[in-house]
PDB file of C-alpha atoms and ligand atoms in Angstrom:
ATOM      1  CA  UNK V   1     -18.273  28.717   5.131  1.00  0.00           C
ATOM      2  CA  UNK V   2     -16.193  30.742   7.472  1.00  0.00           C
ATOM      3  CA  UNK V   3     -12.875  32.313   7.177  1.00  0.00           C
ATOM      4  CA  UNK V   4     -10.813  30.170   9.488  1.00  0.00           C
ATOM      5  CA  UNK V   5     -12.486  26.774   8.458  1.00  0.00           C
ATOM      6  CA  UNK V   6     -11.376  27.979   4.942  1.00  0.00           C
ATOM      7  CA  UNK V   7      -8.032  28.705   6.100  1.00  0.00           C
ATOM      8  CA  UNK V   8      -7.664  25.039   7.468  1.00  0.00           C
ATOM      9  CA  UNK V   9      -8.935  23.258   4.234  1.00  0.00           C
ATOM     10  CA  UNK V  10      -6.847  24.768   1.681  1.00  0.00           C
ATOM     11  CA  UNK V  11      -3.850  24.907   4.798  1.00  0.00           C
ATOM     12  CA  UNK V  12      -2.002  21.749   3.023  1.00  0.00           C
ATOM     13  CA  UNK V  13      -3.038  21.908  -0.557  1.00  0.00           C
ATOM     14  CA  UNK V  14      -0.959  25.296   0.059  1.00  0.00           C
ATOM     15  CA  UNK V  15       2.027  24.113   1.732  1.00  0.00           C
ATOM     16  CA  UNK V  16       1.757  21.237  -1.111  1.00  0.00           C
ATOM     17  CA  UNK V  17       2.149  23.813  -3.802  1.00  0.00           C
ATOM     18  CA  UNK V  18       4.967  26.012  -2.189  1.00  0.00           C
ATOM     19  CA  UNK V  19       7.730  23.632  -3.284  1.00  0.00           C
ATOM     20  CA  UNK V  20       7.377  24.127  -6.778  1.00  0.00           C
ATOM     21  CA  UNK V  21       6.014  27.328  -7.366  1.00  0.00           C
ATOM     22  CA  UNK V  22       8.578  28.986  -9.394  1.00  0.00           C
ATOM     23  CA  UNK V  23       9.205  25.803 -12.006  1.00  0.00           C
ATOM     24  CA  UNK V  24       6.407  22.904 -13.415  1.00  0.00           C
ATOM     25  CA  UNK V  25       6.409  20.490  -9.970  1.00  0.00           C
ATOM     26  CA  UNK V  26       8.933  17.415 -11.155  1.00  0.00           C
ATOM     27  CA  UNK V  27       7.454  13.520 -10.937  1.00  0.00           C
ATOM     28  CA  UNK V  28       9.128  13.604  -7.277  1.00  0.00           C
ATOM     29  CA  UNK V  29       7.158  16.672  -6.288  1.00  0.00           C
ATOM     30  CA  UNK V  30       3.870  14.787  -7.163  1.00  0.00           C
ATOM     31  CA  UNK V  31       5.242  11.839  -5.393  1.00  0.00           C
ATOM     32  CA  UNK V  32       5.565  13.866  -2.246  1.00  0.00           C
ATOM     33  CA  UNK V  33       2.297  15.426  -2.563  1.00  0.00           C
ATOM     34  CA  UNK V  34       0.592  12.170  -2.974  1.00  0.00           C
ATOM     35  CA  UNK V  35       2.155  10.875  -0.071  1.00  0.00           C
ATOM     36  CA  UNK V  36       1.361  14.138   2.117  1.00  0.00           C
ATOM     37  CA  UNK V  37      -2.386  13.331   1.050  1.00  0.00           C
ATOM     38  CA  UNK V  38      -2.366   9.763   1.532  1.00  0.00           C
ATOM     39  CA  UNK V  39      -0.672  10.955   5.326  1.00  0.00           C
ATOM     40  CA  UNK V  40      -3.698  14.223   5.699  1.00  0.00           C
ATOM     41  CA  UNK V  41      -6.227  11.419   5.052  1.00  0.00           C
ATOM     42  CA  UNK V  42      -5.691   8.413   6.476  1.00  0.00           C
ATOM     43  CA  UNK V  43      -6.762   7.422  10.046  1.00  0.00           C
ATOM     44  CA  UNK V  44      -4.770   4.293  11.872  1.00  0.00           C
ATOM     45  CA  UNK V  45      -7.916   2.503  13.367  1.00  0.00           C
ATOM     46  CA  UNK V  46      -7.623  -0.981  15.147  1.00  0.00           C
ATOM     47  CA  UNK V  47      -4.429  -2.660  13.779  1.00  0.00           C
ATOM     48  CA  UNK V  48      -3.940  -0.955  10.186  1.00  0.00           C
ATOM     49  CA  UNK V  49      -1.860   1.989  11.892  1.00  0.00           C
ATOM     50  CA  UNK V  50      -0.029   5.029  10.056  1.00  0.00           C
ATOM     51  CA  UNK V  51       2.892   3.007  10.140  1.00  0.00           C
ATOM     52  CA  UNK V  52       2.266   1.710   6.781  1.00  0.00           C
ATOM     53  CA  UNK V  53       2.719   4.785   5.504  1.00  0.00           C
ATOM     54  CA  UNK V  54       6.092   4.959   6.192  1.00  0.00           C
ATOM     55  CA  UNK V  55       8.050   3.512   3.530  1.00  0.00           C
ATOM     56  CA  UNK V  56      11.022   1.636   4.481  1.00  0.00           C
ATOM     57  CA  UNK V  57      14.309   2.317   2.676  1.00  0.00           C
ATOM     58  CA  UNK V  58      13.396  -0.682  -0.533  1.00  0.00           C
ATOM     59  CA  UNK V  59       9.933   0.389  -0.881  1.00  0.00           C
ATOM     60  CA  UNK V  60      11.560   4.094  -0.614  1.00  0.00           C
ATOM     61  CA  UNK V  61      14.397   3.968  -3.458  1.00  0.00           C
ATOM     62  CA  UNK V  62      12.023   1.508  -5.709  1.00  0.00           C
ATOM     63  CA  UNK V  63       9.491   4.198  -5.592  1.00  0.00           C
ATOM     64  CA  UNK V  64      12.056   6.472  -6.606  1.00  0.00           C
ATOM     65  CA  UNK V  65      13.183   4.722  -9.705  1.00  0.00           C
ATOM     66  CA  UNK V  66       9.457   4.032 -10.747  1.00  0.00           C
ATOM     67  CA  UNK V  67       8.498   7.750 -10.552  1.00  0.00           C
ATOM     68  CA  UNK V  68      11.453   8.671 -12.287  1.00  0.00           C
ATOM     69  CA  UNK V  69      10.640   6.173 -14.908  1.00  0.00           C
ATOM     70  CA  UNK V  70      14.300   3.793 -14.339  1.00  0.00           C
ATOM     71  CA  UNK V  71      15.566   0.884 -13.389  1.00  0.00           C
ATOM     72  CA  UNK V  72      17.275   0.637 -10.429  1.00  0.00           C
ATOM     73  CA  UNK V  73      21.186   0.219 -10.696  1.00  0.00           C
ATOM     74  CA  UNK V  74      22.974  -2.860 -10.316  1.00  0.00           C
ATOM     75  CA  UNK V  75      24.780  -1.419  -6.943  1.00  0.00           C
ATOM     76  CA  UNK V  76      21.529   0.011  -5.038  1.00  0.00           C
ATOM     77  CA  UNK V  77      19.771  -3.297  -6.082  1.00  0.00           C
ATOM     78  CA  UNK V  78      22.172  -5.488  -4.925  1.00  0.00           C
ATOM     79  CA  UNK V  79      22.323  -3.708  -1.283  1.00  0.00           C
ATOM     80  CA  UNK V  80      18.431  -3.821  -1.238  1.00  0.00           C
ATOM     81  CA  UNK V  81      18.636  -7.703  -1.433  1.00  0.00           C
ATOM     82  CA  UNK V  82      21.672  -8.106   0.761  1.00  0.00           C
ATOM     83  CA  UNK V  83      19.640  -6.443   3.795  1.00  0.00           C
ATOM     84  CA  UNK V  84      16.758  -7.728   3.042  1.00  0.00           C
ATOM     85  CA  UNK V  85      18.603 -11.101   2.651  1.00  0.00           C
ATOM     86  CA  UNK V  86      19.397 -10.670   6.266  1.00  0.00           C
ATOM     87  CA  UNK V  87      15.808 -10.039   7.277  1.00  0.00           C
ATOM     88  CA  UNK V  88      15.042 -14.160   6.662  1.00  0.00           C
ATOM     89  CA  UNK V  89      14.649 -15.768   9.717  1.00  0.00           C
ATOM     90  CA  UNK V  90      14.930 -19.795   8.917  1.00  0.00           C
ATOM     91  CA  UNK V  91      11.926 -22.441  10.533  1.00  0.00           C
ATOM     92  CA  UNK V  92      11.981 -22.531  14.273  1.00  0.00           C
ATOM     93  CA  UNK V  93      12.461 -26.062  14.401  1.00  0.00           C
ATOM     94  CA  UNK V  94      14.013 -26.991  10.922  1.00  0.00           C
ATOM     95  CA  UNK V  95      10.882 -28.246   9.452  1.00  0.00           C
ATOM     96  CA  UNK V  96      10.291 -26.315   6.062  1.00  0.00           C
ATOM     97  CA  UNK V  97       7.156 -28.798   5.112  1.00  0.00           C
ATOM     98  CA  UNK V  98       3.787 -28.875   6.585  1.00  0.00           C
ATOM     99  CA  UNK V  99      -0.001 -29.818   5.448  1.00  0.00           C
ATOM    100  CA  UNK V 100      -0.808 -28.925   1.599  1.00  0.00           C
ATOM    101  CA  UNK V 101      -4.082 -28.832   1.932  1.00  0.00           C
ATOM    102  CA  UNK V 102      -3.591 -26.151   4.951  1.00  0.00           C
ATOM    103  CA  UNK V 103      -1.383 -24.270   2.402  1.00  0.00           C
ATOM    104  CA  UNK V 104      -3.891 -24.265  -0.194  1.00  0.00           C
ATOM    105  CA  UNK V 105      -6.740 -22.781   2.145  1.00  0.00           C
ATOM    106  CA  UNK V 106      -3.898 -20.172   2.697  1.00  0.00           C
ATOM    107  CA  UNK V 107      -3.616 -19.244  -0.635  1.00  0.00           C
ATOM    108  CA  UNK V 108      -6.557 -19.386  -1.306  1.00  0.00           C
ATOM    109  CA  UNK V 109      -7.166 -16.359   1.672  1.00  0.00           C
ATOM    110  CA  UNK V 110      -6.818 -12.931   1.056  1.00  0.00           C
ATOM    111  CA  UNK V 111      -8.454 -11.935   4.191  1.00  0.00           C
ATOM    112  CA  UNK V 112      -6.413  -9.992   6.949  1.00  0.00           C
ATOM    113  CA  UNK V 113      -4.836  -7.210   8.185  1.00  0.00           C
ATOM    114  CA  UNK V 114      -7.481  -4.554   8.054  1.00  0.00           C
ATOM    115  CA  UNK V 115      -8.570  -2.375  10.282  1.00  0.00           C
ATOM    116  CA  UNK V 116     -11.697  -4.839  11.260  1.00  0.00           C
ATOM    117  CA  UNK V 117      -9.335  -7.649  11.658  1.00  0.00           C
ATOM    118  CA  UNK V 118      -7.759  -8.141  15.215  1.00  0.00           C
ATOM    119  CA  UNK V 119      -4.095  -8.891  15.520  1.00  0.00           C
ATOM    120  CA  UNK V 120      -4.330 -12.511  16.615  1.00  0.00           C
ATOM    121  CA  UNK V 121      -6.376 -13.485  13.911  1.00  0.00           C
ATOM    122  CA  UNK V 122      -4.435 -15.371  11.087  1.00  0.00           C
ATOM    123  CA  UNK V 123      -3.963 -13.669   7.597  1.00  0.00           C
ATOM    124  CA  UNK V 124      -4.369 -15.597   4.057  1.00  0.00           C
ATOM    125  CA  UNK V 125      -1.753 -15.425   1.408  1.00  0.00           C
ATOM    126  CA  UNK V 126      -3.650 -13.896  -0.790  1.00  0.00           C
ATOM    127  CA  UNK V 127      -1.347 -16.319  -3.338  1.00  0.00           C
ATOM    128  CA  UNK V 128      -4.245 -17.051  -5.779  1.00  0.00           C
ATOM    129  CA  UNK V 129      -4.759 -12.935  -6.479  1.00  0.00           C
ATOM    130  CA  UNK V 130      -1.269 -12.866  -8.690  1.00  0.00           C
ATOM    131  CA  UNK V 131      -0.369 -16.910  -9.363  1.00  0.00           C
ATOM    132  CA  UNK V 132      -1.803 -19.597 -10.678  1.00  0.00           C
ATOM    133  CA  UNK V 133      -1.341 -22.470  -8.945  1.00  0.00           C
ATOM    134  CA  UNK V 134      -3.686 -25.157  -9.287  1.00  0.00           C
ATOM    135  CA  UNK V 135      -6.093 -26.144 -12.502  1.00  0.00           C
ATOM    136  CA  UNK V 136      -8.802 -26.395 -10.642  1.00  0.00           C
ATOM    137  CA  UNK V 137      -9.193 -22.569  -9.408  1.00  0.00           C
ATOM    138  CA  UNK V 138      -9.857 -21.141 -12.572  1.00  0.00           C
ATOM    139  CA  UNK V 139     -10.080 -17.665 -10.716  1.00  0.00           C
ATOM    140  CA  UNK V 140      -6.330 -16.489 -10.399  1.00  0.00           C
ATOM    141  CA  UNK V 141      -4.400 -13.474 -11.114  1.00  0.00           C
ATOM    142  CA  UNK V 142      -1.354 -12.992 -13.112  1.00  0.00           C
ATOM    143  CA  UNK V 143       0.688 -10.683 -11.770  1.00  0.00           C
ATOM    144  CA  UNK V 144       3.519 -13.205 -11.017  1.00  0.00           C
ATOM    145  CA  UNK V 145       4.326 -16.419 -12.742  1.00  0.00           C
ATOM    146  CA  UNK V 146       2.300 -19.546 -12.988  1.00  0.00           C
ATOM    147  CA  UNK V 147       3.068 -21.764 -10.178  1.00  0.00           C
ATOM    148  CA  UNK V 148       1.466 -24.808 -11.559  1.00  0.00           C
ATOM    149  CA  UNK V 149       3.987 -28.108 -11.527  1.00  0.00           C
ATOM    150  CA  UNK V 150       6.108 -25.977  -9.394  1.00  0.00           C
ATOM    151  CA  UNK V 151       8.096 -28.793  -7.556  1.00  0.00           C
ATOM    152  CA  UNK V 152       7.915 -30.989  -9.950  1.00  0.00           C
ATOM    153  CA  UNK V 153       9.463 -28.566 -12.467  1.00  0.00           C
ATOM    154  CA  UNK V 154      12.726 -28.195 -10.296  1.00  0.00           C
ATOM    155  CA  UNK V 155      13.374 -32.141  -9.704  1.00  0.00           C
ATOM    156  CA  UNK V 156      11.656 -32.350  -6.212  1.00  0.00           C
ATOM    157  CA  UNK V 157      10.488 -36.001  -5.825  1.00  0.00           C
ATOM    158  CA  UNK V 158      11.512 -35.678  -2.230  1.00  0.00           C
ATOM    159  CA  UNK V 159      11.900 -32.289  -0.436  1.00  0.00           C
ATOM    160  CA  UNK V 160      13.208 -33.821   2.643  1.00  0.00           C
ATOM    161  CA  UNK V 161      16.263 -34.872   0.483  1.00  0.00           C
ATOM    162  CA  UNK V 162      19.300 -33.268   0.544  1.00  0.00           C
ATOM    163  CA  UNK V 163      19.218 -32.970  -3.468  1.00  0.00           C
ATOM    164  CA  UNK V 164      16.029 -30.730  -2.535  1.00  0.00           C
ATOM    165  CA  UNK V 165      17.889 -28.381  -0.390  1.00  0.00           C
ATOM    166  CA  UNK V 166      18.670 -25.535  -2.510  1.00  0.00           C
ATOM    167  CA  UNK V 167      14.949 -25.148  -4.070  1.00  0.00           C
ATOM    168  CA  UNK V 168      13.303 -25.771  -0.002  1.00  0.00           C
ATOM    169  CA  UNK V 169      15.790 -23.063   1.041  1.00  0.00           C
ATOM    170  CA  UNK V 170      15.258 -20.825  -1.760  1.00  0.00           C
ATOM    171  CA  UNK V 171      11.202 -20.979  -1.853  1.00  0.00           C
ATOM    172  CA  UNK V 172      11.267 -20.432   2.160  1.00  0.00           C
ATOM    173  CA  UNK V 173      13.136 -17.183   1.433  1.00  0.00           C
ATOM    174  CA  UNK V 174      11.095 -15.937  -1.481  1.00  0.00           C
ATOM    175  CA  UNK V 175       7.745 -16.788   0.416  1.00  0.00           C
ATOM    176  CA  UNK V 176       9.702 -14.836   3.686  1.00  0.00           C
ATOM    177  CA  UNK V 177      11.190 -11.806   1.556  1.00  0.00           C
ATOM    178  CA  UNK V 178      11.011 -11.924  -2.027  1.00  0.00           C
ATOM    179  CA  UNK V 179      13.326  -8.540  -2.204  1.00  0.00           C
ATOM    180  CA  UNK V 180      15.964 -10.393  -1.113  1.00  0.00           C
ATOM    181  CA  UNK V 181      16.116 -11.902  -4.708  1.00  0.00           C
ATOM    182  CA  UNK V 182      14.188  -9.267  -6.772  1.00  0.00           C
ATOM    183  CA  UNK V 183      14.978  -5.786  -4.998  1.00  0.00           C
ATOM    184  CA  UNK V 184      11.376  -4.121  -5.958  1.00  0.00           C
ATOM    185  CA  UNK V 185       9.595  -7.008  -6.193  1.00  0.00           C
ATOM    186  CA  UNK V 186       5.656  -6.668  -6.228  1.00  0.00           C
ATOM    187  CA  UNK V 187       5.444  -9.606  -4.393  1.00  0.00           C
ATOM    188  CA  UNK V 188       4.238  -8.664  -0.479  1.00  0.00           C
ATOM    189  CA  UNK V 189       6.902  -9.608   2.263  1.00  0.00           C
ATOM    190  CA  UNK V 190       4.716 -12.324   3.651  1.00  0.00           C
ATOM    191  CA  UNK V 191       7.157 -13.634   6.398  1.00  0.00           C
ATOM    192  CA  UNK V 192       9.024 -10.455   7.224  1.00  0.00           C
ATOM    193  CA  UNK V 193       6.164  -8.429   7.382  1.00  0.00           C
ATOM    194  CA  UNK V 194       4.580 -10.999   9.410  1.00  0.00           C
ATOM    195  CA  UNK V 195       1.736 -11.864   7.672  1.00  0.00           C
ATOM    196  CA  UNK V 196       1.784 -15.248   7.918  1.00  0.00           C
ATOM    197  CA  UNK V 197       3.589 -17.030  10.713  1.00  0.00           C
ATOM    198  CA  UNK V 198       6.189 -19.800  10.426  1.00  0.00           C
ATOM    199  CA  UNK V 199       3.082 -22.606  10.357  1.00  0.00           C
ATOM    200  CA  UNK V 200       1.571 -21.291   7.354  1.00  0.00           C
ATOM    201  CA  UNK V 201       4.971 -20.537   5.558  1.00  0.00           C
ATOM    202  CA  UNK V 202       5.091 -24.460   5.858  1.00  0.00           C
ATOM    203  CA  UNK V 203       1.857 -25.397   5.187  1.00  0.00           C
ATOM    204  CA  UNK V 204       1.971 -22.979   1.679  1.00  0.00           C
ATOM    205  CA  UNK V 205       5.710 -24.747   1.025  1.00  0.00           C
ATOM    206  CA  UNK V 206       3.932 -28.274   1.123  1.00  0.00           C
ATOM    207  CA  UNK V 207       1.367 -26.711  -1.532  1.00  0.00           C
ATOM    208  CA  UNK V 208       4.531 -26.023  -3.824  1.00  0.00           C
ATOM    209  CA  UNK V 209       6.720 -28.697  -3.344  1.00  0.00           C
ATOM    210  CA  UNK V 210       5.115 -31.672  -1.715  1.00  0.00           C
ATOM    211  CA  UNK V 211       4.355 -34.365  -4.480  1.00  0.00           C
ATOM    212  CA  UNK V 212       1.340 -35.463  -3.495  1.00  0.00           C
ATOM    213  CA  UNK V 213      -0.052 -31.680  -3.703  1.00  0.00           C
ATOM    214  CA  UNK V 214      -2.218 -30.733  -6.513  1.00  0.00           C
ATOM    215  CA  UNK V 215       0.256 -28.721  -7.866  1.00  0.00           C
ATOM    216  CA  UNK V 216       2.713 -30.859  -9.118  1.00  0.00           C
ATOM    217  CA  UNK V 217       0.151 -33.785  -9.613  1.00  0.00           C
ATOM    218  CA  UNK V 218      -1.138 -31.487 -12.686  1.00  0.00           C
ATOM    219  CA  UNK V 219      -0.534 -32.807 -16.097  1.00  0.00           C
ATOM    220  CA  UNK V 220       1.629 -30.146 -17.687  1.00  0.00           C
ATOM    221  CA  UNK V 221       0.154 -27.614 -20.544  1.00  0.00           C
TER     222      UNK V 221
HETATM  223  C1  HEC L   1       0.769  -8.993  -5.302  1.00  0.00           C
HETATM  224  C2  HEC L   1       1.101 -10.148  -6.124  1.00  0.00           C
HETATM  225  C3  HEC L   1       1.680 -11.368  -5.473  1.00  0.00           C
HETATM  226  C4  HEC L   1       1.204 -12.085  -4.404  1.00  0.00           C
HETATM  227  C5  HEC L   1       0.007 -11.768  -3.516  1.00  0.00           C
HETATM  228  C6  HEC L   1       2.050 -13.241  -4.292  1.00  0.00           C
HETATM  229  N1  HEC L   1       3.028 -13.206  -5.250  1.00  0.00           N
HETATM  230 FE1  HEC L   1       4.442 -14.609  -5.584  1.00  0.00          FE
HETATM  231  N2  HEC L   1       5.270 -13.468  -7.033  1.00  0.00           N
HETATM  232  C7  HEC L   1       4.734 -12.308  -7.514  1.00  0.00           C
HETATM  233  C8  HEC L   1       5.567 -11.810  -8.595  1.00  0.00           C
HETATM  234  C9  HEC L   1       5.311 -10.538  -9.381  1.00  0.00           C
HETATM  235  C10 HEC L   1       6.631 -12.729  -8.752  1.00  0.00           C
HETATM  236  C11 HEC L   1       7.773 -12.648  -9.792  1.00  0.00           C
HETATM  237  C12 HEC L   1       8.764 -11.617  -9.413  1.00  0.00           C
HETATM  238  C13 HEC L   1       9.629 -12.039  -8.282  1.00  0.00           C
HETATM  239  O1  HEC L   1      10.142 -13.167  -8.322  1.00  0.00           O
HETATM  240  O2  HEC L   1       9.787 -11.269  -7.346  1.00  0.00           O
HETATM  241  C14 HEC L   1       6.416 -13.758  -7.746  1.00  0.00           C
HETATM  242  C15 HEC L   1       7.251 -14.853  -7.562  1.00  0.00           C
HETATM  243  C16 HEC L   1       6.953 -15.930  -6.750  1.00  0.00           C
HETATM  244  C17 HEC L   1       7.757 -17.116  -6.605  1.00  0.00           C
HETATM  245  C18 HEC L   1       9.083 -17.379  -7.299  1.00  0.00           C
HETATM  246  C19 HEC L   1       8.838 -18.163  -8.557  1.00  0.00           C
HETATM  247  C20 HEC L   1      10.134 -18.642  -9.192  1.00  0.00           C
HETATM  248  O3  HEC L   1      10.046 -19.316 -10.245  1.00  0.00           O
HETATM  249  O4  HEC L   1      11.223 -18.372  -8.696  1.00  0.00           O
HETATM  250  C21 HEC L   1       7.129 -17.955  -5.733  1.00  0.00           C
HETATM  251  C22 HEC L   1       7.577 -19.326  -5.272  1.00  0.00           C
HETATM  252  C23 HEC L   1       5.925 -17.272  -5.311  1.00  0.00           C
HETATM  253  N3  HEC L   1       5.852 -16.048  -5.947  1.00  0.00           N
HETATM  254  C24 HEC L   1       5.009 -17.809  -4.429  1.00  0.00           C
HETATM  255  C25 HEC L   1       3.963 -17.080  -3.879  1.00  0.00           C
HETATM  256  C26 HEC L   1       3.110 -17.573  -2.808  1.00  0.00           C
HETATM  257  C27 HEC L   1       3.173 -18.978  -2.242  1.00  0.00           C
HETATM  258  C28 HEC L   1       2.268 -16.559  -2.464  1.00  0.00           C
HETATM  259  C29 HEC L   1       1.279 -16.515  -1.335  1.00  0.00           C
HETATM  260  C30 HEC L   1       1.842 -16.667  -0.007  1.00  0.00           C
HETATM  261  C31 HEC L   1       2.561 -15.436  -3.349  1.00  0.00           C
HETATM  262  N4  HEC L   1       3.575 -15.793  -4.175  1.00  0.00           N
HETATM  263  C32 HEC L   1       1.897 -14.221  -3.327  1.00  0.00           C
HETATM  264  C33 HEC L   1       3.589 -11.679  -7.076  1.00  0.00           C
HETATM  265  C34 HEC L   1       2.837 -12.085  -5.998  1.00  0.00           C
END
């Protein structure tokens, strides 16, 4: 191998170590690195860009409590979730409800948003890979809380009723932001990142809380 191709390789493993080469590197000095590799190696191709390498300032100080093994306090959390409160843009037109079965193909989706994809190409939900939802996908993850009888659970017989506002409202914003109730939420920022548009957002809130979805037509457990 020659010198200079040599010289480029080891180039940011170098600059990498430099930091923290009088004391052991710290969990934040690991962080860093990883993030310099992740940066070194990634290419933006189509419309996955380096962009998404950029942290905002919630993924940014959750990151930081994780690596130093804490929770985030009360104050930083509840600024997180008062911005990102601000980031939830109501329906267009009022309407909060669309098609269930629509919102189920949704959720069912975890296609989108890769490099191969092209931007005006809709995204799935991907809602299936942490919740269950219905009983008859048997293939669900678990990462977040079963969603099964979710309506149904919070007294929704009619979600066009005023009775119904609070849960419509709240579901719309969890399903827009969910760090604007749960500052490092693992949940992805579906509306606010826009990966689904303001159609599916309704179509997915008919799967939750319409009655005549198969969600809340399941006999409890
Ligand atoms: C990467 C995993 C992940 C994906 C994908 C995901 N969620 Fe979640 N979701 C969570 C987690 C974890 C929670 C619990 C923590 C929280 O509330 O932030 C949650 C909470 C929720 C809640 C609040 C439940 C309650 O009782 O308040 C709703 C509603 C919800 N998710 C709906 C959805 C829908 C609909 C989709 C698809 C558009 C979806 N989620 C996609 C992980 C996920």
């Amino acid at each position: 191998m020659n010198k200079s191709l040599l010289l480029a390789l080891s180039a940011p493993f170098v600059l990498l170590a430099l930091p923290s080469c009088s004391v052991q590197p710290t969990a934040a000095d690991y962080d860093r690195m990883a993030q310099e590799m992740m940066k070194n190696s990634f290419v933006a191709r189509g419309i996955a860009t380096m962009d998404r390498l950029n942290p905002d300032q919630a993924n940014d100080l959750c990151a930081q409590a994780e690596v130093a093994g804490q929770q985030l306090d009360d104050k930083t959390a509840q600024a997180i979730q008062a911005a990102q409160m601000k980031t939830i843009v109501p329906p267009a037109d009022g309407r909060f409800l669309g098609d269930w079965r629509e919102g189920e193909l949704i959720a069912q989706s975890g296609r989108g948003l890769t490099w191969t994809d092209v931007a005006t190409a809709a995204s799935g939900g991907n809602c299936f890979n942490c919740h269950q939802i219905t009983k008859a996908e048997i293939s669900f993850g678990t990462l977040g809380p079963s969603l099964l009888n979710y309506g149904r659970l919070r007294g929704v017989t009619d979600p066009n009723s005023p009775e119904a506002r609070p849960i419509v409202e709240y579901t719309w914003g969890k399903l827009s932001n969910p760090r604007a109730y749960n500052a490092c939420s693992q949940m992805p920022r579906a509306g606010h990142k826009g990966i689904l548009t303001q159609d599916q957002m309704r179509h997915v809130m008919a799967l939750l809380l319409d009655p005549e979805s198969p969600v809340n037509r399941e006999v409890a457990n």
